[in-house]
């Protein structure tokens, strides 16, 4: 079964850091670009960051650029999101998502076909 | 990275067809045929309904179709059913390894 399981969310004070993880199974992880997408309470989806299959292309939303980093460990079928200098507006449910097209080096993303159930990040003092 | 523009809400009766638009810029939607569409029911993770502009993943009903004209992509749902009631989001490549979502459209089946 193709599956993504996020972990690492929690309550954190403004200005602190948190590292999210996403464990993948059921597919050849190192063939696909991966993404983090978040959804603030009662709001829409926001793409946060993406990384190509070979880590050669990485992108960030302007709202997190310079504060968040993304990485992957293909040997461990894992995706990570390091979040620093957290703000109240980063409070959201964070989803990990798999790209549908393999070996998309440019990471144009034709679509995200597998999603995890999300991990909740709450930034509050 | 400006969000793509979607209508906040659309509605239709069972059996009817509806179309949700998604307007971007020439650098997002217009330049690439990589718009995708997602369905999200309350409390659930998003589900991919259309990818690469007009392709349906395996298991998605052929009542769902996607198209694009210029800077505007569209999702059409024909033969509306009660279970289609959900939020729908478009997403497009926006250049420089970035993606952008639309604000979302709430579909109500009357």
mmCIF file with all atom_site columns, C-alpha atoms in Angstrom:
data_model
loop_
_atom_site.group_PDB
_atom_site.id
_atom_site.type_symbol
_atom_site.label_atom_id
_atom_site.label_alt_id
_atom_site.label_comp_id
_atom_site.label_asym_id
_atom_site.label_entity_id
_atom_site.label_seq_id
_atom_site.pdbx_PDB_ins_code
_atom_site.Cartn_x
_atom_site.Cartn_y
_atom_site.Cartn_z
_atom_site.occupancy
_atom_site.B_iso_or_equiv
_atom_site.pdbx_formal_charge
_atom_site.auth_seq_id
_atom_site.auth_comp_id
_atom_site.auth_asym_id
_atom_site.auth_atom_id
_atom_site.pdbx_PDB_model_num
ATOM 1   C CA . UNK A 1 1   ? 0.000   0.000  0.000   1.00 0.00 ? 1   UNK A CA 1
ATOM 2   C CA . UNK A 1 2   ? 1.305   3.436  -0.958  1.00 0.00 ? 2   UNK A CA 1
ATOM 3   C CA . UNK A 1 3   ? 1.503   5.501  2.194   1.00 0.00 ? 3   UNK A CA 1
ATOM 4   C CA . UNK A 1 4   ? 2.892   8.719  3.626   1.00 0.00 ? 4   UNK A CA 1
ATOM 5   C CA . UNK A 1 5   ? 3.015   9.275  7.378   1.00 0.00 ? 5   UNK A CA 1
ATOM 6   C CA . UNK A 1 6   ? 3.953   12.656 8.805   1.00 0.00 ? 6   UNK A CA 1
ATOM 7   C CA . UNK A 1 7   ? 5.293   13.240 12.286  1.00 0.00 ? 7   UNK A CA 1
ATOM 8   C CA . UNK A 1 8   ? 7.022   15.889 14.362  1.00 0.00 ? 8   UNK A CA 1
ATOM 9   C CA . UNK A 1 9   ? 4.241   18.408 14.792  1.00 0.00 ? 9   UNK A CA 1
ATOM 10  C CA . UNK A 1 10  ? 3.349   19.992 18.103  1.00 0.00 ? 10  UNK A CA 1
ATOM 11  C CA . UNK A 1 11  ? 3.034   23.170 20.124  1.00 0.00 ? 11  UNK A CA 1
ATOM 12  C CA . UNK A 1 12  ? 6.016   25.504 19.866  1.00 0.00 ? 12  UNK A CA 1
ATOM 13  C CA . UNK A 1 13  ? 6.698   29.065 20.962  1.00 0.00 ? 13  UNK A CA 1
ATOM 14  C CA . UNK A 1 14  ? 7.226   31.844 18.419  1.00 0.00 ? 14  UNK A CA 1
ATOM 15  C CA . UNK A 1 15  ? 10.822  32.061 17.278  1.00 0.00 ? 15  UNK A CA 1
ATOM 16  C CA . UNK A 1 16  ? 11.574  28.425 18.051  1.00 0.00 ? 16  UNK A CA 1
ATOM 17  C CA . UNK A 1 17  ? 12.237  25.542 15.665  1.00 0.00 ? 17  UNK A CA 1
ATOM 18  C CA . UNK A 1 18  ? 10.548  22.295 14.720  1.00 0.00 ? 18  UNK A CA 1
ATOM 19  C CA . UNK A 1 19  ? 11.452  19.469 12.342  1.00 0.00 ? 19  UNK A CA 1
ATOM 20  C CA . UNK A 1 20  ? 8.769   17.573 10.497  1.00 0.00 ? 20  UNK A CA 1
ATOM 21  C CA . UNK A 1 21  ? 9.312   14.119 9.025   1.00 0.00 ? 21  UNK A CA 1
ATOM 22  C CA . UNK A 1 22  ? 7.436   12.122 6.419   1.00 0.00 ? 22  UNK A CA 1
ATOM 23  C CA . UNK A 1 23  ? 7.924   8.364  6.124   1.00 0.00 ? 23  UNK A CA 1
ATOM 24  C CA . UNK A 1 24  ? 7.113   6.921  2.709   1.00 0.00 ? 24  UNK A CA 1
ATOM 25  C CA . UNK A 1 25  ? 6.293   3.337  1.817   1.00 0.00 ? 25  UNK A CA 1
ATOM 26  C CA . UNK A 1 26  ? 4.819   1.302  -1.012  1.00 0.00 ? 26  UNK A CA 1
ATOM 27  C CA . UNK A 1 27  ? 6.559   3.078  -3.893  1.00 0.00 ? 27  UNK A CA 1
ATOM 28  C CA . UNK A 1 28  ? 10.052  3.830  -5.190  1.00 0.00 ? 28  UNK A CA 1
ATOM 29  C CA . UNK A 1 29  ? 10.627  6.940  -3.108  1.00 0.00 ? 29  UNK A CA 1
ATOM 30  C CA . UNK A 1 30  ? 13.784  8.090  -4.860  1.00 0.00 ? 30  UNK A CA 1
ATOM 31  C CA . UNK A 1 31  ? 11.987  8.343  -8.216  1.00 0.00 ? 31  UNK A CA 1
ATOM 32  C CA . UNK A 1 32  ? 9.600   11.113 -7.183  1.00 0.00 ? 32  UNK A CA 1
ATOM 33  C CA . UNK A 1 33  ? 9.603   14.768 -6.224  1.00 0.00 ? 33  UNK A CA 1
ATOM 34  C CA . UNK A 1 34  ? 8.034   15.413 -2.844  1.00 0.00 ? 34  UNK A CA 1
ATOM 35  C CA . UNK A 1 35  ? 6.223   18.403 -1.379  1.00 0.00 ? 35  UNK A CA 1
ATOM 36  C CA . UNK A 1 36  ? 5.019   19.958 1.854   1.00 0.00 ? 36  UNK A CA 1
ATOM 37  C CA . UNK A 1 37  ? 1.601   21.612 1.728   1.00 0.00 ? 37  UNK A CA 1
ATOM 38  C CA . UNK A 1 38  ? -0.055  23.289 4.690   1.00 0.00 ? 38  UNK A CA 1
ATOM 39  C CA . UNK A 1 39  ? -3.552  24.319 5.638   1.00 0.00 ? 39  UNK A CA 1
ATOM 40  C CA . UNK A 1 40  ? -4.204  26.865 8.362   1.00 0.00 ? 40  UNK A CA 1
ATOM 41  C CA . UNK A 1 41  ? -7.372  26.313 10.412  1.00 0.00 ? 41  UNK A CA 1
ATOM 42  C CA . UNK A 1 42  ? -10.400 27.098 8.273   1.00 0.00 ? 42  UNK A CA 1
ATOM 43  C CA . UNK A 1 43  ? -8.238  28.219 5.339   1.00 0.00 ? 43  UNK A CA 1
ATOM 44  C CA . UNK A 1 44  ? -7.176  26.879 1.964   1.00 0.00 ? 44  UNK A CA 1
ATOM 45  C CA . UNK A 1 45  ? -4.186  24.869 0.851   1.00 0.00 ? 45  UNK A CA 1
ATOM 46  C CA . UNK A 1 46  ? -0.788  26.553 0.637   1.00 0.00 ? 46  UNK A CA 1
ATOM 47  C CA . UNK A 1 47  ? 2.209   24.957 -1.051  1.00 0.00 ? 47  UNK A CA 1
ATOM 48  C CA . UNK A 1 48  ? 5.189   25.330 1.282   1.00 0.00 ? 48  UNK A CA 1
ATOM 49  C CA . UNK A 1 49  ? 8.152   23.602 -0.312  1.00 0.00 ? 49  UNK A CA 1
ATOM 50  C CA . UNK A 1 50  ? 9.180   20.924 -2.779  1.00 0.00 ? 50  UNK A CA 1
ATOM 51  C CA . UNK A 1 51  ? 12.274  18.863 -3.582  1.00 0.00 ? 51  UNK A CA 1
ATOM 52  C CA . UNK A 1 52  ? 13.043  16.950 -6.765  1.00 0.00 ? 52  UNK A CA 1
ATOM 53  C CA . UNK A 1 53  ? 13.791  13.225 -6.742  1.00 0.00 ? 53  UNK A CA 1
ATOM 54  C CA . UNK A 1 54  ? 17.549  13.814 -6.702  1.00 0.00 ? 54  UNK A CA 1
ATOM 55  C CA . UNK A 1 55  ? 17.465  16.934 -4.465  1.00 0.00 ? 55  UNK A CA 1
ATOM 56  C CA . UNK A 1 56  ? 18.773  18.900 -7.441  1.00 0.00 ? 56  UNK A CA 1
ATOM 57  C CA . UNK A 1 57  ? 15.831  21.312 -7.460  1.00 0.00 ? 57  UNK A CA 1
ATOM 58  C CA . UNK A 1 58  ? 14.309  22.817 -4.343  1.00 0.00 ? 58  UNK A CA 1
ATOM 59  C CA . UNK A 1 59  ? 11.665  25.503 -4.017  1.00 0.00 ? 59  UNK A CA 1
ATOM 60  C CA . UNK A 1 60  ? 9.975   27.461 -1.257  1.00 0.00 ? 60  UNK A CA 1
ATOM 61  C CA . UNK A 1 61  ? 6.959   29.680 -0.917  1.00 0.00 ? 61  UNK A CA 1
ATOM 62  C CA . UNK A 1 62  ? 7.875   33.322 -0.306  1.00 0.00 ? 62  UNK A CA 1
ATOM 63  C CA . UNK A 1 63  ? 6.174   33.084 3.091   1.00 0.00 ? 63  UNK A CA 1
ATOM 64  C CA . UNK A 1 64  ? 8.760   30.592 4.379   1.00 0.00 ? 64  UNK A CA 1
ATOM 65  C CA . UNK A 1 65  ? 11.838  31.337 2.297   1.00 0.00 ? 65  UNK A CA 1
ATOM 66  C CA . UNK A 1 66  ? 14.901  31.832 4.464   1.00 0.00 ? 66  UNK A CA 1
ATOM 67  C CA . UNK A 1 67  ? 13.253  30.199 7.491   1.00 0.00 ? 67  UNK A CA 1
ATOM 68  C CA . UNK A 1 68  ? 12.411  26.672 6.296   1.00 0.00 ? 68  UNK A CA 1
ATOM 69  C CA . UNK A 1 69  ? 14.644  24.072 4.670   1.00 0.00 ? 69  UNK A CA 1
ATOM 70  C CA . UNK A 1 70  ? 13.617  20.850 2.978   1.00 0.00 ? 70  UNK A CA 1
ATOM 71  C CA . UNK A 1 71  ? 15.628  17.686 2.598   1.00 0.00 ? 71  UNK A CA 1
ATOM 72  C CA . UNK A 1 72  ? 15.205  14.009 1.856   1.00 0.00 ? 72  UNK A CA 1
ATOM 73  C CA . UNK A 1 73  ? 16.994  10.785 2.671   1.00 0.00 ? 73  UNK A CA 1
ATOM 74  C CA . UNK A 1 74  ? 16.314  8.406  -0.197  1.00 0.00 ? 74  UNK A CA 1
ATOM 75  C CA . UNK A 1 75  ? 18.059  5.558  1.606   1.00 0.00 ? 75  UNK A CA 1
ATOM 76  C CA . UNK A 1 76  ? 15.526  5.861  4.417   1.00 0.00 ? 76  UNK A CA 1
ATOM 77  C CA . UNK A 1 77  ? 12.493  6.787  2.276   1.00 0.00 ? 77  UNK A CA 1
ATOM 78  C CA . UNK A 1 78  ? 12.079  9.956  4.289   1.00 0.00 ? 78  UNK A CA 1
ATOM 79  C CA . UNK A 1 79  ? 11.288  13.611 3.689   1.00 0.00 ? 79  UNK A CA 1
ATOM 80  C CA . UNK A 1 80  ? 11.988  16.400 6.154   1.00 0.00 ? 80  UNK A CA 1
ATOM 81  C CA . UNK A 1 81  ? 11.018  20.006 6.764   1.00 0.00 ? 81  UNK A CA 1
ATOM 82  C CA . UNK A 1 82  ? 13.168  22.032 9.131   1.00 0.00 ? 82  UNK A CA 1
ATOM 83  C CA . UNK A 1 83  ? 11.199  25.031 10.327  1.00 0.00 ? 83  UNK A CA 1
ATOM 84  C CA . UNK A 1 84  ? 13.082  27.831 12.072  1.00 0.00 ? 84  UNK A CA 1
ATOM 85  C CA . UNK A 1 85  ? 11.998  31.218 13.416  1.00 0.00 ? 85  UNK A CA 1
ATOM 86  C CA . UNK A 1 86  ? 8.429   30.012 13.616  1.00 0.00 ? 86  UNK A CA 1
ATOM 87  C CA . UNK A 1 87  ? 5.604   32.547 13.617  1.00 0.00 ? 87  UNK A CA 1
ATOM 88  C CA . UNK A 1 88  ? 1.971   32.396 14.646  1.00 0.00 ? 88  UNK A CA 1
ATOM 89  C CA . UNK A 1 89  ? 0.997   32.422 10.972  1.00 0.00 ? 89  UNK A CA 1
ATOM 90  C CA . UNK A 1 90  ? 2.851   29.116 10.468  1.00 0.00 ? 90  UNK A CA 1
ATOM 91  C CA . UNK A 1 91  ? 0.153   27.411 12.561  1.00 0.00 ? 91  UNK A CA 1
ATOM 92  C CA . UNK A 1 92  ? -1.371  24.813 10.272  1.00 0.00 ? 92  UNK A CA 1
ATOM 93  C CA . UNK A 1 93  ? -1.858  21.176 9.397   1.00 0.00 ? 93  UNK A CA 1
ATOM 94  C CA . UNK A 1 94  ? 1.191   20.173 7.370   1.00 0.00 ? 94  UNK A CA 1
ATOM 95  C CA . UNK A 1 95  ? 0.780   17.555 4.658   1.00 0.00 ? 95  UNK A CA 1
ATOM 96  C CA . UNK A 1 96  ? 3.468   15.593 2.887   1.00 0.00 ? 96  UNK A CA 1
ATOM 97  C CA . UNK A 1 97  ? 2.597   14.816 -0.754  1.00 0.00 ? 97  UNK A CA 1
ATOM 98  C CA . UNK A 1 98  ? 4.109   12.735 -3.562  1.00 0.00 ? 98  UNK A CA 1
ATOM 99  C CA . UNK A 1 99  ? 4.396   13.944 -7.126  1.00 0.00 ? 99  UNK A CA 1
ATOM 100 C CA . UNK A 1 100 ? 2.636   11.831 -9.743  1.00 0.00 ? 100 UNK A CA 1
ATOM 101 C CA . UNK A 1 101 ? 5.339   11.868 -12.412 1.00 0.00 ? 101 UNK A CA 1
ATOM 102 C CA . UNK A 1 102 ? 8.637   10.051 -11.873 1.00 0.00 ? 102 UNK A CA 1
ATOM 103 C CA . UNK A 1 103 ? 12.037  11.600 -12.472 1.00 0.00 ? 103 UNK A CA 1
ATOM 104 C CA . UNK A 1 104 ? 10.666  15.147 -12.853 1.00 0.00 ? 104 UNK A CA 1
ATOM 105 C CA . UNK A 1 105 ? 14.053  16.797 -12.457 1.00 0.00 ? 105 UNK A CA 1
ATOM 106 C CA . UNK A 1 106 ? 12.762  20.324 -13.075 1.00 0.00 ? 106 UNK A CA 1
ATOM 107 C CA . UNK A 1 107 ? 10.052  19.748 -10.467 1.00 0.00 ? 107 UNK A CA 1
ATOM 108 C CA . UNK A 1 108 ? 7.310   21.360 -12.505 1.00 0.00 ? 108 UNK A CA 1
ATOM 109 C CA . UNK A 1 109 ? 4.894   18.971 -10.740 1.00 0.00 ? 109 UNK A CA 1
ATOM 110 C CA . UNK A 1 110 ? 2.139   17.543 -12.879 1.00 0.00 ? 110 UNK A CA 1
ATOM 111 C CA . UNK A 1 111 ? 0.106   16.758 -9.760  1.00 0.00 ? 111 UNK A CA 1
ATOM 112 C CA . UNK A 1 112 ? 0.355   15.319 -6.265  1.00 0.00 ? 112 UNK A CA 1
ATOM 113 C CA . UNK A 1 113 ? -1.286  11.901 -6.143  1.00 0.00 ? 113 UNK A CA 1
ATOM 114 C CA . UNK A 1 114 ? -0.524  10.615 -2.656  1.00 0.00 ? 114 UNK A CA 1
ATOM 115 C CA . UNK A 1 115 ? -1.028  12.619 0.534   1.00 0.00 ? 115 UNK A CA 1
ATOM 116 C CA . UNK A 1 116 ? -0.440  11.853 4.168   1.00 0.00 ? 116 UNK A CA 1
ATOM 117 C CA . UNK A 1 117 ? -2.971  12.617 6.887   1.00 0.00 ? 117 UNK A CA 1
ATOM 118 C CA . UNK A 1 118 ? -0.932  15.578 8.104   1.00 0.00 ? 118 UNK A CA 1
ATOM 119 C CA . UNK A 1 119 ? 0.757   16.690 11.292  1.00 0.00 ? 119 UNK A CA 1
ATOM 120 C CA . UNK A 1 120 ? -0.397  19.733 13.226  1.00 0.00 ? 120 UNK A CA 1
ATOM 121 C CA . UNK A 1 121 ? 1.925   22.604 14.051  1.00 0.00 ? 121 UNK A CA 1
ATOM 122 C CA . UNK A 1 122 ? 0.753   25.217 16.539  1.00 0.00 ? 122 UNK A CA 1
ATOM 123 C CA . UNK A 1 123 ? 2.892   28.276 17.139  1.00 0.00 ? 123 UNK A CA 1
ATOM 124 C CA . UNK A 1 124 ? 1.831   30.075 20.271  1.00 0.00 ? 124 UNK A CA 1
ATOM 125 C CA . UNK A 1 125 ? 3.280   31.464 23.472  1.00 0.00 ? 125 UNK A CA 1
ATOM 126 C CA . UNK B 2 1   ? 3.883   34.036 -5.923  1.00 0.00 ? 1   UNK B CA 1
ATOM 127 C CA . UNK B 2 2   ? 0.314   35.254 -6.255  1.00 0.00 ? 2   UNK B CA 1
ATOM 128 C CA . UNK B 2 3   ? -2.419  32.748 -5.486  1.00 0.00 ? 3   UNK B CA 1
ATOM 129 C CA . UNK B 2 4   ? -4.501  31.560 -8.394  1.00 0.00 ? 4   UNK B CA 1
ATOM 130 C CA . UNK B 2 5   ? -8.022  33.023 -8.472  1.00 0.00 ? 5   UNK B CA 1
ATOM 131 C CA . UNK B 2 6   ? -11.001 30.731 -7.988  1.00 0.00 ? 6   UNK B CA 1
ATOM 132 C CA . UNK B 2 7   ? -14.647 31.586 -7.249  1.00 0.00 ? 7   UNK B CA 1
ATOM 133 C CA . UNK B 2 8   ? -15.368 31.226 -3.547  1.00 0.00 ? 8   UNK B CA 1
ATOM 134 C CA . UNK B 2 9   ? -18.414 29.075 -4.161  1.00 0.00 ? 9   UNK B CA 1
ATOM 135 C CA . UNK B 2 10  ? -20.428 27.347 -6.853  1.00 0.00 ? 10  UNK B CA 1
ATOM 136 C CA . UNK B 2 11  ? -23.579 25.283 -6.639  1.00 0.00 ? 11  UNK B CA 1
ATOM 137 C CA . UNK B 2 12  ? -25.644 22.957 -8.752  1.00 0.00 ? 12  UNK B CA 1
ATOM 138 C CA . UNK B 2 13  ? -28.445 20.440 -8.574  1.00 0.00 ? 13  UNK B CA 1
ATOM 139 C CA . UNK B 2 14  ? -27.944 16.690 -8.863  1.00 0.00 ? 14  UNK B CA 1
ATOM 140 C CA . UNK B 2 15  ? -27.451 15.676 -12.468 1.00 0.00 ? 15  UNK B CA 1
ATOM 141 C CA . UNK B 2 16  ? -26.365 19.118 -13.605 1.00 0.00 ? 16  UNK B CA 1
ATOM 142 C CA . UNK B 2 17  ? -22.910 20.197 -14.714 1.00 0.00 ? 17  UNK B CA 1
ATOM 143 C CA . UNK B 2 18  ? -20.776 22.866 -13.094 1.00 0.00 ? 18  UNK B CA 1
ATOM 144 C CA . UNK B 2 19  ? -17.472 24.482 -13.991 1.00 0.00 ? 19  UNK B CA 1
ATOM 145 C CA . UNK B 2 20  ? -14.897 25.924 -11.612 1.00 0.00 ? 20  UNK B CA 1
ATOM 146 C CA . UNK B 2 21  ? -12.426 28.392 -13.058 1.00 0.00 ? 21  UNK B CA 1
ATOM 147 C CA . UNK B 2 22  ? -8.848  28.987 -11.995 1.00 0.00 ? 22  UNK B CA 1
ATOM 148 C CA . UNK B 2 23  ? -7.192  32.137 -13.285 1.00 0.00 ? 23  UNK B CA 1
ATOM 149 C CA . UNK B 2 24  ? -3.486  32.741 -13.081 1.00 0.00 ? 24  UNK B CA 1
ATOM 150 C CA . UNK B 2 25  ? -0.856  34.750 -14.843 1.00 0.00 ? 25  UNK B CA 1
ATOM 151 C CA . UNK B 2 26  ? 1.217   34.081 -17.911 1.00 0.00 ? 26  UNK B CA 1
ATOM 152 C CA . UNK B 2 27  ? 3.929   32.715 -15.617 1.00 0.00 ? 27  UNK B CA 1
ATOM 153 C CA . UNK B 2 28  ? 1.535   30.367 -13.825 1.00 0.00 ? 28  UNK B CA 1
ATOM 154 C CA . UNK B 2 29  ? -1.191  28.452 -15.672 1.00 0.00 ? 29  UNK B CA 1
ATOM 155 C CA . UNK B 2 30  ? -0.546  30.262 -18.945 1.00 0.00 ? 30  UNK B CA 1
ATOM 156 C CA . UNK B 2 31  ? 2.977   29.070 -19.659 1.00 0.00 ? 31  UNK B CA 1
ATOM 157 C CA . UNK B 2 32  ? 2.683   25.457 -18.589 1.00 0.00 ? 32  UNK B CA 1
ATOM 158 C CA . UNK B 2 33  ? 0.064   22.757 -19.009 1.00 0.00 ? 33  UNK B CA 1
ATOM 159 C CA . UNK B 2 34  ? 0.630   21.418 -15.518 1.00 0.00 ? 34  UNK B CA 1
ATOM 160 C CA . UNK B 2 35  ? -2.501  22.497 -13.674 1.00 0.00 ? 35  UNK B CA 1
ATOM 161 C CA . UNK B 2 36  ? -3.842  19.979 -11.201 1.00 0.00 ? 36  UNK B CA 1
ATOM 162 C CA . UNK B 2 37  ? -7.132  19.870 -9.309  1.00 0.00 ? 37  UNK B CA 1
ATOM 163 C CA . UNK B 2 38  ? -7.851  18.544 -5.827  1.00 0.00 ? 38  UNK B CA 1
ATOM 164 C CA . UNK B 2 39  ? -11.032 17.611 -3.996  1.00 0.00 ? 39  UNK B CA 1
ATOM 165 C CA . UNK B 2 40  ? -11.117 17.946 -0.220  1.00 0.00 ? 40  UNK B CA 1
ATOM 166 C CA . UNK B 2 41  ? -13.923 16.778 2.019   1.00 0.00 ? 41  UNK B CA 1
ATOM 167 C CA . UNK B 2 42  ? -14.102 18.202 5.565   1.00 0.00 ? 42  UNK B CA 1
ATOM 168 C CA . UNK B 2 43  ? -11.469 16.725 7.844   1.00 0.00 ? 43  UNK B CA 1
ATOM 169 C CA . UNK B 2 44  ? -9.867  14.739 5.021   1.00 0.00 ? 44  UNK B CA 1
ATOM 170 C CA . UNK B 2 45  ? -6.655  15.019 3.059   1.00 0.00 ? 45  UNK B CA 1
ATOM 171 C CA . UNK B 2 46  ? -6.885  16.426 -0.477  1.00 0.00 ? 46  UNK B CA 1
ATOM 172 C CA . UNK B 2 47  ? -7.456  13.999 -3.335  1.00 0.00 ? 47  UNK B CA 1
ATOM 173 C CA . UNK B 2 48  ? -6.005  14.452 -6.818  1.00 0.00 ? 48  UNK B CA 1
ATOM 174 C CA . UNK B 2 49  ? -8.796  14.645 -9.412  1.00 0.00 ? 49  UNK B CA 1
ATOM 175 C CA . UNK B 2 50  ? -7.024  16.033 -12.488 1.00 0.00 ? 50  UNK B CA 1
ATOM 176 C CA . UNK B 2 51  ? -3.341  16.271 -13.327 1.00 0.00 ? 51  UNK B CA 1
ATOM 177 C CA . UNK B 2 52  ? -1.349  17.738 -16.198 1.00 0.00 ? 52  UNK B CA 1
ATOM 178 C CA . UNK B 2 53  ? -4.308  19.914 -17.092 1.00 0.00 ? 53  UNK B CA 1
ATOM 179 C CA . UNK B 2 54  ? -6.742  17.261 -18.270 1.00 0.00 ? 54  UNK B CA 1
ATOM 180 C CA . UNK B 2 55  ? -5.656  13.765 -17.215 1.00 0.00 ? 55  UNK B CA 1
ATOM 181 C CA . UNK B 2 56  ? -7.570  11.690 -14.667 1.00 0.00 ? 56  UNK B CA 1
ATOM 182 C CA . UNK B 2 57  ? -5.778  9.448  -12.195 1.00 0.00 ? 57  UNK B CA 1
ATOM 183 C CA . UNK B 2 58  ? -6.888  5.864  -12.041 1.00 0.00 ? 58  UNK B CA 1
ATOM 184 C CA . UNK B 2 59  ? -10.110 5.544  -10.077 1.00 0.00 ? 59  UNK B CA 1
ATOM 185 C CA . UNK B 2 60  ? -11.378 9.077  -10.638 1.00 0.00 ? 60  UNK B CA 1
ATOM 186 C CA . UNK B 2 61  ? -14.780 9.240  -12.307 1.00 0.00 ? 61  UNK B CA 1
ATOM 187 C CA . UNK B 2 62  ? -14.924 10.389 -15.927 1.00 0.00 ? 62  UNK B CA 1
ATOM 188 C CA . UNK B 2 63  ? -17.523 12.912 -14.762 1.00 0.00 ? 63  UNK B CA 1
ATOM 189 C CA . UNK B 2 64  ? -14.515 15.060 -13.863 1.00 0.00 ? 64  UNK B CA 1
ATOM 190 C CA . UNK B 2 65  ? -12.675 16.825 -16.669 1.00 0.00 ? 65  UNK B CA 1
ATOM 191 C CA . UNK B 2 66  ? -10.081 19.563 -16.964 1.00 0.00 ? 66  UNK B CA 1
ATOM 192 C CA . UNK B 2 67  ? -9.234  22.105 -19.627 1.00 0.00 ? 67  UNK B CA 1
ATOM 193 C CA . UNK B 2 68  ? -7.296  25.317 -20.150 1.00 0.00 ? 68  UNK B CA 1
ATOM 194 C CA . UNK B 2 69  ? -7.610  28.434 -22.237 1.00 0.00 ? 69  UNK B CA 1
ATOM 195 C CA . UNK B 2 70  ? -4.935  31.073 -21.985 1.00 0.00 ? 70  UNK B CA 1
ATOM 196 C CA . UNK B 2 71  ? -4.330  31.917 -18.343 1.00 0.00 ? 71  UNK B CA 1
ATOM 197 C CA . UNK B 2 72  ? -7.497  30.193 -17.118 1.00 0.00 ? 72  UNK B CA 1
ATOM 198 C CA . UNK B 2 73  ? -7.883  26.516 -16.271 1.00 0.00 ? 73  UNK B CA 1
ATOM 199 C CA . UNK B 2 74  ? -11.255 24.927 -15.636 1.00 0.00 ? 74  UNK B CA 1
ATOM 200 C CA . UNK B 2 75  ? -12.627 21.899 -13.829 1.00 0.00 ? 75  UNK B CA 1
ATOM 201 C CA . UNK B 2 76  ? -15.968 20.606 -15.050 1.00 0.00 ? 76  UNK B CA 1
ATOM 202 C CA . UNK B 2 77  ? -18.058 18.129 -13.103 1.00 0.00 ? 77  UNK B CA 1
ATOM 203 C CA . UNK B 2 78  ? -20.923 16.594 -15.029 1.00 0.00 ? 78  UNK B CA 1
ATOM 204 C CA . UNK B 2 79  ? -23.837 14.607 -13.626 1.00 0.00 ? 79  UNK B CA 1
ATOM 205 C CA . UNK B 2 80  ? -23.447 16.181 -10.183 1.00 0.00 ? 80  UNK B CA 1
ATOM 206 C CA . UNK B 2 81  ? -23.833 13.814 -7.271  1.00 0.00 ? 81  UNK B CA 1
ATOM 207 C CA . UNK B 2 82  ? -24.256 14.491 -3.574  1.00 0.00 ? 82  UNK B CA 1
ATOM 208 C CA . UNK B 2 83  ? -20.794 13.108 -2.816  1.00 0.00 ? 83  UNK B CA 1
ATOM 209 C CA . UNK B 2 84  ? -19.218 15.745 -5.073  1.00 0.00 ? 84  UNK B CA 1
ATOM 210 C CA . UNK B 2 85  ? -19.983 18.368 -2.430  1.00 0.00 ? 85  UNK B CA 1
ATOM 211 C CA . UNK B 2 86  ? -16.531 19.415 -1.220  1.00 0.00 ? 86  UNK B CA 1
ATOM 212 C CA . UNK B 2 87  ? -13.856 22.076 -1.547  1.00 0.00 ? 87  UNK B CA 1
ATOM 213 C CA . UNK B 2 88  ? -11.897 22.133 -4.798  1.00 0.00 ? 88  UNK B CA 1
ATOM 214 C CA . UNK B 2 89  ? -8.440  23.595 -5.331  1.00 0.00 ? 89  UNK B CA 1
ATOM 215 C CA . UNK B 2 90  ? -6.383  24.194 -8.438  1.00 0.00 ? 90  UNK B CA 1
ATOM 216 C CA . UNK B 2 91  ? -2.597  24.177 -8.404  1.00 0.00 ? 91  UNK B CA 1
ATOM 217 C CA . UNK B 2 92  ? -0.026  25.227 -10.971 1.00 0.00 ? 92  UNK B CA 1
ATOM 218 C CA . UNK B 2 93  ? 3.696   25.379 -11.474 1.00 0.00 ? 93  UNK B CA 1
ATOM 219 C CA . UNK B 2 94  ? 4.746   29.019 -11.068 1.00 0.00 ? 94  UNK B CA 1
ATOM 220 C CA . UNK B 2 95  ? 8.341   28.854 -12.253 1.00 0.00 ? 95  UNK B CA 1
ATOM 221 C CA . UNK B 2 96  ? 11.656  28.524 -10.392 1.00 0.00 ? 96  UNK B CA 1
ATOM 222 C CA . UNK B 2 97  ? 10.666  25.233 -8.770  1.00 0.00 ? 97  UNK B CA 1
ATOM 223 C CA . UNK B 2 98  ? 7.640   26.734 -7.043  1.00 0.00 ? 98  UNK B CA 1
ATOM 224 C CA . UNK B 2 99  ? 3.960   25.839 -7.048  1.00 0.00 ? 99  UNK B CA 1
ATOM 225 C CA . UNK B 2 100 ? 0.903   27.922 -6.235  1.00 0.00 ? 100 UNK B CA 1
ATOM 226 C CA . UNK B 2 101 ? -2.623  26.941 -5.197  1.00 0.00 ? 101 UNK B CA 1
ATOM 227 C CA . UNK B 2 102 ? -5.867  28.687 -5.829  1.00 0.00 ? 102 UNK B CA 1
ATOM 228 C CA . UNK B 2 103 ? -7.893  29.995 -2.910  1.00 0.00 ? 103 UNK B CA 1
ATOM 229 C CA . UNK B 2 104 ? -10.367 27.133 -3.165  1.00 0.00 ? 104 UNK B CA 1
ATOM 230 C CA . UNK B 2 105 ? -13.993 26.789 -4.244  1.00 0.00 ? 105 UNK B CA 1
ATOM 231 C CA . UNK B 2 106 ? -16.773 25.369 -2.093  1.00 0.00 ? 106 UNK B CA 1
ATOM 232 C CA . UNK B 2 107 ? -19.123 23.245 -4.187  1.00 0.00 ? 107 UNK B CA 1
ATOM 233 C CA . UNK B 2 108 ? -22.641 22.869 -2.845  1.00 0.00 ? 108 UNK B CA 1
ATOM 234 C CA . UNK B 2 109 ? -24.955 20.245 -4.325  1.00 0.00 ? 109 UNK B CA 1
ATOM 235 C CA . UNK B 2 110 ? -28.462 21.591 -3.853  1.00 0.00 ? 110 UNK B CA 1
#
